[in-house]
Structure formats: C-alpha cells, structure tokens
Amino acid sequence: MAGNVLFDGLTRGFQSDRLFARLPDGRHYSYQDVLDVSARFANVLVERGVQPGDRVAVQAPKSIEALMLYLGAVRAGAVFLPLNNAYTPAEIDYFLSDAEPAVFVCDPAHHERMAPLAASRGIRLETLGVWRSEAESAGTLADAGLAAPTTFETKPRAPGDIAALLYTSGTTGRSKGAMLTHDNLLSNSRTLQQHWRFTANDVLLHALPIFHTHGLFVATNVTLLAGGALNFLHSFDIDCVLGALPTSTAMMGVPTFYTRLLDEPRFTRELVAHMRLFVSGSAPLLAETHARFEARTGHRILERYGMTETSMNASNPYDGERRPGSVGFPLPGVSIRIADPQTGEVLAPGAVGVIEVAGPNVFAGYWRNPEKTAEEFRPDGYFITGDVGVVDGDGYLSIVGRAKDLIISGGFNVYPKEVEAAIDDIEGVAESAVVGVPHPDFGEAVVAVVVPKAGAAVTPQAVMAGISGRLARFKQPKHVVIRPALPRNAMGKVTKKDLRDEFADHFIGRPAGSDRARA
Ligand code: AMP
C-alpha cells in the first residue's frame, strides 16, 4: 500500500537510538521517542474520531509534545492546524468556524474560555500543556497519550494531500488558511537540508515558536531529515540561549534574536567559535545587524526568504557571498521572477516589482477560498507573493517591502523601505518604520516612526535635516515620531498596521499646510 509521503520521507533515515532533542526540563528525546510519542498521539486522535483529511487545530504552549502532536496528526492522515499563542478567543472562534476542525487542542490554562467556543461548534476540545513531572498532568491529550499504544499503522497520504493548514499572519485583512501539501513540505525540507548542509552531526538551537512555518517546518523538518538533534527551548530566553549555544552547531532565528544577542555582553566570539551556521528569516535583517554580528563573532548570518504560502523561496549561498540586505538566490527547483504589479508583465533585472514564485514549494491554494486563490496566481501558475523586490545584476534578490505597504502620495509611489534606509543612515538612528496614512490633499502622507540608538538623542528636525538632500520631497515624511521601539509580532515583523491605525486620523481635519509641523 502507498505510504504517507511526509512522515515516511522525514523518517526514512531514522536511527532510533540517536538523540533527537535536549529539553529545557533536562529530559532527552531519542528518535525512538519521536516514533513512540507520535504514534501515541496518532492513536488518540483516531480514537477521538479524527479521519484522514480532518483538521486538528492546536493552540498549545511550545513543548516537545506539541511538536510530536504535529507528527501524530500527519501520521493519522489529518491536517495539522497550528494557531499563534497570542490569538484571543474571538480570533480563535474565527479559525474554528473557518477550518471546522474535528478536534481543537488548547492550553489547559485556557480550557474554561475555549470550552464554550468548541461546544457551540460541536468540536471536541482537548488540552495539552508543558510537561512538568510524572506526577502532574500535562493536559487531557497528554494523559490519553500516556495510555495509548506506541505503535500505529501510519495512514497513507499522497503527495498532493494536505498535511497542514497554516493561517497567514493577516497583516492586511483577514487571515486565510494556506493549504500545504505533503509534497510541499517534504520537498522544501529536502532542498533546505541539502542547501544548508544539515547532517546527523548537527545540533540546532530551536528557540522559535512552533505555530509558524519557520519553527515548525523549516527548523524541525530539516533536523528530522538530517537525523540531527535539537536544543529545544521554550522561547528565546537569553540565559537559556547562551547556555545552549556551546552544545549547538547551528541556529535559526528571526532578526530580533540576533539584535538581542548583540545587546548581550556575554555573547562573545569564543562562545560561538565552534558554530557552523546562523540563519535569519521571517523579517528583514538590517545590513547593520549583519555587519555587527560578523564583527563580533566572525560569522556571516545566512539570510533567507520565505512565507507561509510557499515555505522557503530564496537563500543566500552556503559557500558563496552572503550579501547583507539581500535574500540571495532562488532555491534549487524554485523559480522567482519580478513582475509589474498591475499588468503582470515580467520585468528585467534591476527593476522593482512584485515577487512571483513557482515550484514544488508553492501551496495548493487558500482553504475554501477559490476566489482569493485565483486572484493570487497568474495564469501560468506563478504565485503573486505581494512582496516587492528587485534582482541585481548578479542575481541576488532583495526585498523592498510589501506591495500593500506601498504609499501613493500625491500620485507618486513611495516605497517605505527606501525612506527607512535613508533614515537609518542618520547618525544616532537604530531603526525606523515608514507608513502611509490618509491625507486630505495627497491621498496618503508618509509618516516615519524612528527609534534612536541607546543613549542617542534624535529629534524629528534632525531626521528631516538628514534626509532632505537625499530623498525627493514627495518621499519625505510629513510627520516624524521618535519612539523607544517599533511594534512587532512574535516573528519579529514590524506590525505596520498598528502604526497605520495609530496615525490614521493624524492629518484628517487639519487645515491645509499645517502638515509641515513635524513634531
Ligand atoms: P509569514 O507568512 O508570516 O512567514 O510572512 C512572510 C513574509 O515575511 C514574506 O512575505 C515577507 O514579507 C517577510 N519575510 C520573510 N523573510 C524575509 C526576509 N528575509 N526579509 C524580508 N522579509 C521577509
């Protein structure tokens, strides 16, 4: 009988006596434990009525058991649906109504507030928390798992069957469920494992959340495929990270991980001299962070580019030049082109346009949303990412921003990234975020939120003086605000929507001409 594409692919080279994960509580998980515990969860899910193709929604605290639940769901032929821990009950209600899972697994601490939501939709509710000791329950699913057999006849699943439903972060509009197939996930993991040279000797420092493609698929699947091990942390706790680095060979992180390490005096060249690889993604890594990291450690961070819908698309080279500010080249098997956002015409190197992607990594469409799916694919099968980028003469791709973040002020296009880059070059500026907000004369006006470096005094006037000779008038902010930090989500992405909301009324109802007051 046909196998289960993703599970069989990931586990083909398993050596059951080898270490899979070192856990924060001191426990060690072997590859045999991976097989046993995923079988236990698969048995429990089937026993709860989960059929192949059913969704299993999970909003649980990060734990190795939650990761095993992902594999258990795949083994049961189900569609794994991880949910951001920050989602409120109202948001969860939307996901439950949209995805109609057979089972919803929540944090034991949230059982009371989630119970009415699950009950009203006839969804079976289970809980899964963090394991503390043999004597303590880690939730109903953990308890049931302990009583379940460690063998399970993994359900067959074909390459095109859906393995996971990942909702987009929804920075613009309602989040949509991206259907990822067995082949999407397996092929991308294989490509990354080879491209980044992961082997059974690797120990990956895993401090990312596991509700997102980065920590769930990239970090985990690559390690499983290679037969390597994880230093599995529950979060990016600086003391735990410093403690885990000496026994790690590689780390995958979002840019904020790297800036936090650089802010830490105990993070030294000696501590990471033995490391093989640092990967960054999910949000732009400032060229300045890249440079500071190299100066401090001698390592050049390898930046890559991906998204929920496509897994990973592009990566800087392992051996060649890792270029700061660029996400490198298309991964093997992935095609990337730059197109005119309006007409879809493919543009020549050097032109700025929307990034389009095709390849075995590209998802099967949005869950129960054929209209949205049709809108975001070109007739020849390329997916329109919504990211704006440019490919230089050497073939390196750089991301300039999101198409939806494009500001049209007085009829002119303003790419926030260009304004941010100019502001970031000003003495004393650490970083900035530029957004467009409604303006009675210009349609939209540019607003800049600027974060000074520690100890630096930056004023709005100094920002304006710093960019005035550099940027055309229409690109210059009409309002500059100094802040200690930018708003960010769990993946380190600046939540521009929050800034747009905050300044939405700033220019509305103001007398014409008063917008030069840049306090
Ligand atoms: P998500 O679907 O939450 O993984 O978000 C995907 C989006 O994150 C992409 O469409 C990009 O806008 C952004 N992104 C991911 N990696 C990078 C990167 N290396 N540099 C800049 N933006 C990135």
XYZ file of C-alpha atoms and ligand atoms in Angstrom:
542
model
C 0.000 0.000 0.000
C 1.132 3.571 -0.656
C 2.839 5.280 2.243
C 2.456 8.587 3.992
C 4.571 10.942 1.906
C 5.625 13.426 4.570
C 6.050 11.091 7.519
C 7.808 8.361 5.536
C 10.017 10.938 3.850
C 11.048 12.530 7.132
C 11.648 9.273 8.957
C 13.341 7.235 6.225
C 16.818 7.589 7.707
C 15.815 7.479 11.383
C 18.281 5.832 13.746
C 16.127 5.164 16.731
C 18.873 5.219 19.350
C 20.111 8.677 18.390
C 19.294 11.870 20.259
C 16.522 13.984 18.761
C 16.092 16.697 21.384
C 17.557 18.040 24.576
C 14.729 19.649 26.515
C 14.652 22.583 28.933
C 13.498 20.292 31.768
C 16.591 18.105 31.362
C 14.808 15.263 29.538
C 16.317 13.783 26.396
C 14.205 12.637 23.483
C 15.560 9.942 21.181
C 14.374 9.202 17.662
C 12.631 6.158 19.159
C 10.703 8.574 21.393
C 9.705 10.526 18.281
C 8.233 7.347 16.803
C 6.596 6.270 20.057
C 5.064 9.571 21.102
C 3.843 10.491 17.609
C 2.218 7.019 17.477
C 0.550 7.618 20.839
C -0.916 10.934 19.638
C -1.987 9.413 16.309
C -3.810 6.677 18.227
C -5.539 9.205 20.470
C -6.632 11.341 17.521
C -8.080 8.350 15.680
C -9.770 7.219 18.848
C -11.326 10.712 19.130
C -12.820 10.223 15.683
C -10.249 12.032 13.521
C -10.422 10.768 9.940
C -7.902 11.381 7.158
C -8.391 14.930 5.879
C -9.889 16.196 9.161
C -8.304 19.273 10.676
C -6.646 19.155 14.077
C -6.406 22.711 15.431
C -3.811 23.372 18.118
C -3.146 26.421 20.268
C -0.815 24.990 22.873
C 2.265 26.310 24.642
C 5.511 25.318 22.948
C 6.608 21.872 24.071
C 8.156 18.774 22.545
C 4.797 17.057 22.987
C 3.097 19.732 20.859
C 5.724 19.047 18.196
C 5.008 15.317 18.434
C 1.316 16.104 18.067
C 2.154 17.632 14.666
C 3.765 14.339 13.616
C 0.933 12.352 15.183
C -1.609 14.331 13.165
C 0.378 13.736 9.967
C 0.527 10.000 10.766
C -3.220 9.929 11.317
C -3.643 11.458 7.844
C -5.070 14.625 9.389
C -4.399 18.250 8.511
C -2.368 19.947 11.241
C -3.534 23.476 12.038
C -1.270 25.337 14.466
C -2.500 28.637 15.897
C -0.496 31.579 17.206
C -0.467 31.568 21.011
C -1.334 35.258 21.029
C -4.761 34.741 19.406
C -7.697 35.741 21.577
C -10.865 33.645 21.945
C -12.620 35.897 19.389
C -9.869 35.223 16.863
C -9.872 31.514 17.689
C -13.606 31.457 17.065
C -12.990 32.665 13.521
C -10.420 29.921 12.860
C -12.710 27.248 14.298
C -15.609 28.425 12.153
C -13.466 28.642 9.025
C -11.493 25.408 9.375
C -14.128 23.274 11.120
C -11.604 21.036 12.863
C -12.641 17.699 14.316
C -10.540 18.362 17.400
C -9.254 21.562 18.998
C -6.329 21.264 21.400
C -5.805 24.243 23.710
C -3.625 25.244 26.645
C -5.021 23.704 29.879
C -4.938 27.224 31.345
C -7.401 28.393 28.641
C -9.790 25.480 28.889
C -12.544 27.463 30.543
C -12.624 30.234 27.943
C -12.284 27.907 24.965
C -14.862 25.341 26.093
C -17.950 27.382 25.044
C -16.431 28.102 21.609
C -15.719 24.445 20.923
C -19.066 23.330 22.346
C -21.060 25.790 20.231
C -19.488 24.331 17.092
C -19.591 20.706 18.167
C -15.790 20.453 18.168
C -14.094 18.070 20.548
C -11.846 20.012 22.967
C -8.614 18.613 24.414
C -5.787 20.229 26.335
C -2.021 19.993 26.081
C 0.380 21.861 28.340
C 4.035 21.729 29.228
C 5.251 18.529 30.893
C 6.471 19.180 34.449
C 6.779 15.813 36.179
C 5.471 12.253 36.114
C 3.108 13.194 38.912
C 1.482 16.149 37.167
C -0.978 16.056 34.287
C 0.092 17.970 31.186
C -3.462 18.033 29.820
C -6.140 15.636 28.639
C -4.319 14.802 25.430
C -1.056 14.081 27.240
C -2.893 11.814 29.693
C -4.653 9.952 26.905
C -1.350 9.658 25.055
C 0.309 8.002 28.021
C -2.374 5.325 27.982
C -2.193 4.805 24.206
C -0.036 2.252 22.316
C 3.366 3.254 20.946
C 2.678 1.613 17.622
C 0.417 2.971 14.924
C -0.202 1.998 11.351
C 0.500 5.322 9.668
C -2.276 6.297 7.257
C -1.375 6.553 3.593
C -1.272 10.055 2.132
C -0.420 11.077 -1.416
C 1.940 13.908 -2.445
C -0.944 16.287 -3.185
C -2.868 15.606 0.031
C -2.992 18.445 2.537
C -0.693 17.977 5.520
C -1.138 21.362 7.171
C -3.341 24.403 7.154
C -1.425 27.494 8.198
C -3.255 30.750 8.532
C -1.406 33.772 7.171
C -0.451 36.382 9.716
C -3.178 38.617 8.336
C -1.251 41.889 8.470
C -3.622 43.095 5.762
C -7.203 41.895 6.036
C -8.490 38.636 7.461
C -6.081 35.785 7.682
C -6.515 32.994 5.146
C -5.731 29.309 5.531
C -2.857 28.235 3.280
C -3.147 24.560 2.325
C 0.276 22.924 2.353
C 0.600 19.509 0.796
C 2.766 16.594 1.851
C 4.943 17.215 -1.173
C 5.221 20.975 -0.489
C 6.624 20.316 2.963
C 8.828 17.345 2.166
C 10.373 18.790 -0.992
C 11.171 22.090 0.717
C 12.763 20.367 3.715
C 14.934 18.246 1.426
C 16.075 21.280 -0.505
C 16.958 23.194 2.657
C 18.707 20.271 4.287
C 20.978 19.929 1.280
C 21.416 23.630 0.651
C 22.367 24.401 4.247
C 24.305 21.123 4.625
C 22.490 19.731 7.642
C 23.785 16.317 8.767
C 23.341 13.930 11.673
C 26.157 15.807 13.438
C 24.136 18.988 13.660
C 22.506 20.270 16.809
C 20.089 23.094 16.021
C 19.281 25.702 18.640
C 15.483 25.864 18.440
C 14.064 28.930 20.171
C 11.367 29.792 17.587
C 7.640 29.337 18.128
C 6.177 26.185 16.583
C 2.900 27.670 15.331
C 4.697 29.232 12.356
C 6.381 27.777 9.278
C 9.863 28.833 10.440
C 9.996 26.918 13.742
C 7.529 24.201 12.815
C 8.633 23.162 9.347
C 11.976 24.719 8.484
C 13.738 24.062 11.784
C 12.050 20.783 12.698
C 11.754 19.045 9.340
C 15.302 19.879 8.307
C 16.628 18.423 11.565
C 14.468 15.288 11.292
C 15.547 14.695 7.699
C 19.197 15.089 8.583
C 18.880 12.860 11.632
C 20.351 15.677 13.730
C 19.298 16.963 17.125
C 17.585 19.977 18.606
C 18.491 22.064 21.605
C 14.810 22.692 22.145
C 13.983 25.865 24.129
C 10.510 27.015 25.036
C 11.235 30.585 23.985
C 14.076 32.966 23.257
C 15.223 33.343 26.841
C 18.662 34.921 26.687
C 20.103 32.877 29.564
C 18.818 29.612 28.053
C 20.134 30.593 24.629
C 23.583 31.431 25.999
C 23.502 28.124 27.867
C 22.566 26.146 24.743
C 24.987 27.751 22.266
C 28.075 25.773 23.399
C 26.382 22.463 22.504
C 24.776 23.717 19.261
C 26.198 23.743 15.753
C 23.532 25.882 14.090
C 20.828 28.376 14.949
C 17.778 29.601 13.064
C 16.280 32.866 14.165
C 14.283 35.947 13.384
C 16.284 39.187 13.202
C 15.312 40.204 16.742
C 17.136 37.110 18.070
C 20.329 38.463 16.558
C 19.898 42.007 17.835
C 19.164 40.641 21.306
C 22.313 38.529 21.218
C 24.340 41.551 20.130
C 22.935 43.572 23.042
C 24.249 40.915 25.429
C 27.852 41.364 26.667
C 28.115 37.629 27.462
C 27.611 36.850 23.774
C 31.224 36.538 22.662
C 33.251 35.274 19.736
C 34.546 32.383 21.886
C 31.015 31.248 22.754
C 30.162 30.626 19.097
C 33.587 29.903 17.592
C 32.580 26.258 17.045
C 29.245 27.065 15.352
C 28.681 26.210 11.701
C 25.681 28.284 10.675
C 23.374 31.126 11.696
C 20.238 31.527 9.571
C 17.892 34.518 9.663
C 14.460 34.995 8.145
C 10.771 35.887 8.552
C 11.555 39.605 8.647
C 14.278 41.806 7.151
C 17.707 41.597 8.760
C 19.271 45.042 8.805
C 22.591 45.201 6.940
C 23.912 46.886 10.065
C 22.980 43.859 12.216
C 24.699 41.602 9.690
C 27.855 43.726 9.928
C 27.815 43.956 13.733
C 27.288 40.207 14.019
C 30.241 39.497 11.769
C 32.443 41.982 13.629
C 31.523 40.392 16.970
C 31.619 36.710 16.013
C 33.352 36.283 12.667
C 30.169 34.573 11.344
C 28.203 35.898 8.398
C 24.498 35.324 9.010
C 22.811 33.491 6.129
C 19.573 35.294 5.303
C 16.754 33.517 3.532
C 13.247 34.406 2.371
C 10.025 32.503 2.712
C 6.399 32.809 3.603
C 3.520 30.760 4.963
C 2.143 30.025 1.490
C 5.410 28.970 -0.102
C 7.721 27.767 2.652
C 11.238 28.857 1.662
C 11.876 30.528 -1.697
C 15.327 32.033 -1.690
C 18.512 31.810 0.287
C 21.933 33.326 0.361
C 24.548 30.799 -0.688
C 26.207 28.480 1.813
C 29.648 28.817 0.236
C 29.438 31.979 -1.837
C 28.973 35.561 -0.739
C 26.213 36.096 1.829
C 25.161 39.573 0.912
C 23.735 41.850 3.642
C 20.334 43.278 2.768
C 19.718 40.522 0.197
C 17.898 37.196 0.493
C 20.139 35.562 -2.105
C 19.130 33.340 -5.000
C 16.074 31.179 -5.713
C 16.450 27.798 -4.001
C 17.029 24.806 -6.304
C 13.764 23.922 -8.035
C 12.170 27.298 -7.218
C 11.572 29.909 -9.928
C 11.384 33.563 -8.995
C 10.545 36.478 -11.241
C 9.814 40.164 -10.775
C 6.644 41.466 -12.400
C 4.740 44.666 -12.811
C 2.132 44.517 -10.026
C -0.637 45.889 -12.235
C -0.061 44.270 -15.623
C 1.848 41.136 -14.602
C 4.471 41.888 -17.258
C 7.778 40.241 -16.306
C 10.425 42.887 -15.634
C 14.136 42.940 -16.430
C 16.860 42.667 -13.756
C 17.241 45.891 -11.822
C 13.531 46.798 -12.000
C 11.447 46.943 -8.845
C 8.249 44.904 -8.916
C 6.210 42.233 -7.223
C 7.974 38.939 -6.485
C 6.306 35.901 -8.095
C 7.200 32.320 -7.262
C 6.639 28.897 -8.791
C 7.891 25.496 -7.691
C 7.063 22.377 -5.686
C 7.102 24.523 -2.530
C 4.108 26.635 -3.565
C 0.919 25.841 -1.656
C -2.244 24.304 -3.085
C -4.439 27.364 -2.508
C -6.414 29.093 0.218
C -8.781 26.947 2.236
C -12.338 27.154 0.906
C -11.467 30.359 -0.909
C -11.132 29.702 -4.657
C -11.691 33.402 -5.491
C -8.764 34.572 -3.368
C -6.651 31.698 -4.686
C -7.432 32.663 -8.276
C -6.590 36.312 -7.556
C -3.138 35.492 -6.239
C -1.958 33.173 -9.009
C -1.003 34.156 -12.555
C -2.488 32.007 -15.318
C 0.896 30.267 -15.811
C 0.922 29.100 -12.188
C 3.166 31.706 -10.551
C 2.071 32.802 -7.075
C 1.993 36.560 -6.540
C 3.707 36.921 -3.176
C 2.742 40.534 -2.543
C 6.370 41.260 -1.655
C 8.092 43.925 -3.681
C 11.633 43.136 -4.726
C 14.469 43.621 -7.140
C 17.070 41.259 -8.592
C 20.505 42.788 -9.156
C 22.933 42.092 -11.991
C 24.473 39.195 -10.053
C 21.106 37.548 -9.487
C 20.743 38.466 -5.807
C 17.160 39.161 -4.762
C 16.385 41.964 -2.313
C 13.019 42.638 -0.725
C 11.937 46.248 -0.866
C 8.672 45.925 1.044
C 5.130 44.647 0.791
C 3.038 45.726 -2.203
C 0.270 46.604 0.223
C 2.641 48.864 2.177
C 3.321 50.915 -0.943
C 2.422 54.540 -0.282
C 0.898 56.654 -3.024
C 1.354 60.264 -2.049
C 0.185 62.983 -4.403
C 0.096 60.378 -7.175
C 3.716 59.302 -6.647
C 4.805 55.858 -5.473
C 6.829 55.816 -2.277
C 8.495 52.567 -1.210
C 8.740 52.661 2.585
C 11.985 50.673 2.530
C 13.776 53.411 0.598
C 12.714 56.062 3.107
C 13.580 53.782 6.030
C 17.047 53.126 4.584
C 17.695 56.868 4.305
C 16.529 57.489 7.866
C 18.507 54.543 9.247
C 21.705 56.051 7.826
C 21.302 59.127 10.014
C 23.691 59.316 12.939
C 22.115 58.003 16.140
C 19.204 56.195 14.439
C 18.791 52.488 15.248
C 15.822 51.725 13.005
C 12.632 53.149 11.584
C 9.265 52.249 10.124
C 7.536 54.251 7.440
C 3.816 54.007 6.708
C 1.253 55.831 4.608
C -1.829 57.322 6.255
C -4.823 59.146 4.801
C -4.209 62.779 3.915
C -6.811 65.243 2.632
C -4.563 66.761 -0.072
C -2.165 63.989 -1.008
C -4.370 60.927 -0.656
C -1.718 59.418 1.563
C 1.097 61.011 3.516
C 4.348 59.495 4.696
C 4.734 59.049 8.452
C 8.029 57.890 9.967
C 8.466 56.302 13.371
C 12.116 56.483 14.361
C 13.952 54.582 17.100
C 17.217 56.148 18.331
C 20.224 54.033 19.314
C 20.685 53.594 23.057
C 21.916 56.863 24.537
C 21.494 58.857 21.296
C 19.301 61.951 21.164
C 17.464 62.102 17.838
C 14.867 64.766 17.074
C 12.291 64.936 14.275
C 14.138 68.019 12.979
C 17.410 66.067 12.810
C 15.656 63.297 10.876
C 14.242 65.769 8.369
C 17.608 67.502 8.005
C 19.290 64.123 7.477
C 17.103 63.088 4.571
C 16.320 66.405 2.933
C 19.174 66.262 0.416
C 18.719 62.560 -0.161
C 15.086 61.966 -0.919
C 12.699 63.706 -3.259
C 10.244 65.954 -1.490
C 7.278 63.631 -2.076
C 9.088 60.791 -0.295
C 9.885 62.844 2.774
C 7.761 62.208 5.857
C 5.131 64.755 6.722
C 5.217 63.585 10.302
C 8.112 62.127 12.284
C 7.697 60.466 15.664
C 10.522 59.330 17.948
C 9.832 56.102 19.866
C 11.891 53.764 22.053
C 10.831 50.699 19.987
C 8.764 49.601 16.998
C 5.666 47.430 17.482
C 6.480 43.833 16.496
C 4.671 40.495 16.375
C 6.005 37.176 17.655
C 8.019 36.598 14.474
C 9.775 39.944 14.817
C 7.821 41.566 11.999
C 7.021 45.238 12.458
C 3.240 45.468 12.668
C 2.770 48.383 10.309
C -0.967 48.010 10.558
C -0.774 49.144 14.190
C 1.124 52.252 13.124
C -1.298 52.963 10.289
C -4.195 52.644 12.736
C -2.492 54.878 15.281
C -1.844 57.684 12.807
C -4.966 57.159 10.670
C -6.537 60.430 11.790
C -3.380 62.451 12.101
C -3.929 64.603 9.011
C -7.685 64.381 8.811
C -9.419 67.648 9.570
C -6.179 69.631 9.745
C -6.028 72.891 7.860
C -4.077 72.624 4.593
C -0.401 73.474 5.024
C -0.295 72.583 8.721
C 1.299 69.225 7.926
C 4.777 70.670 7.890
C 4.611 70.753 11.686
C 6.705 67.687 12.219
C 6.728 67.303 15.948
P 4.853 34.694 7.024
O 3.839 34.226 6.080
O 4.328 35.065 8.362
O 6.027 33.759 7.115
O 5.430 36.045 6.434
C 6.021 36.049 5.181
C 6.530 37.408 4.861
O 7.634 37.747 5.720
C 7.097 37.497 3.473
O 6.072 37.632 2.508
C 7.985 38.704 3.593
O 7.220 39.887 3.518
C 8.523 38.578 5.011
N 9.854 37.977 5.025
C 10.209 36.693 5.217
N 11.542 36.540 5.173
C 12.055 37.777 4.941
C 13.369 38.308 4.783
N 14.455 37.558 4.884
N 13.486 39.647 4.561
C 12.412 40.435 4.472
N 11.145 39.995 4.626
C 10.976 38.691 4.853
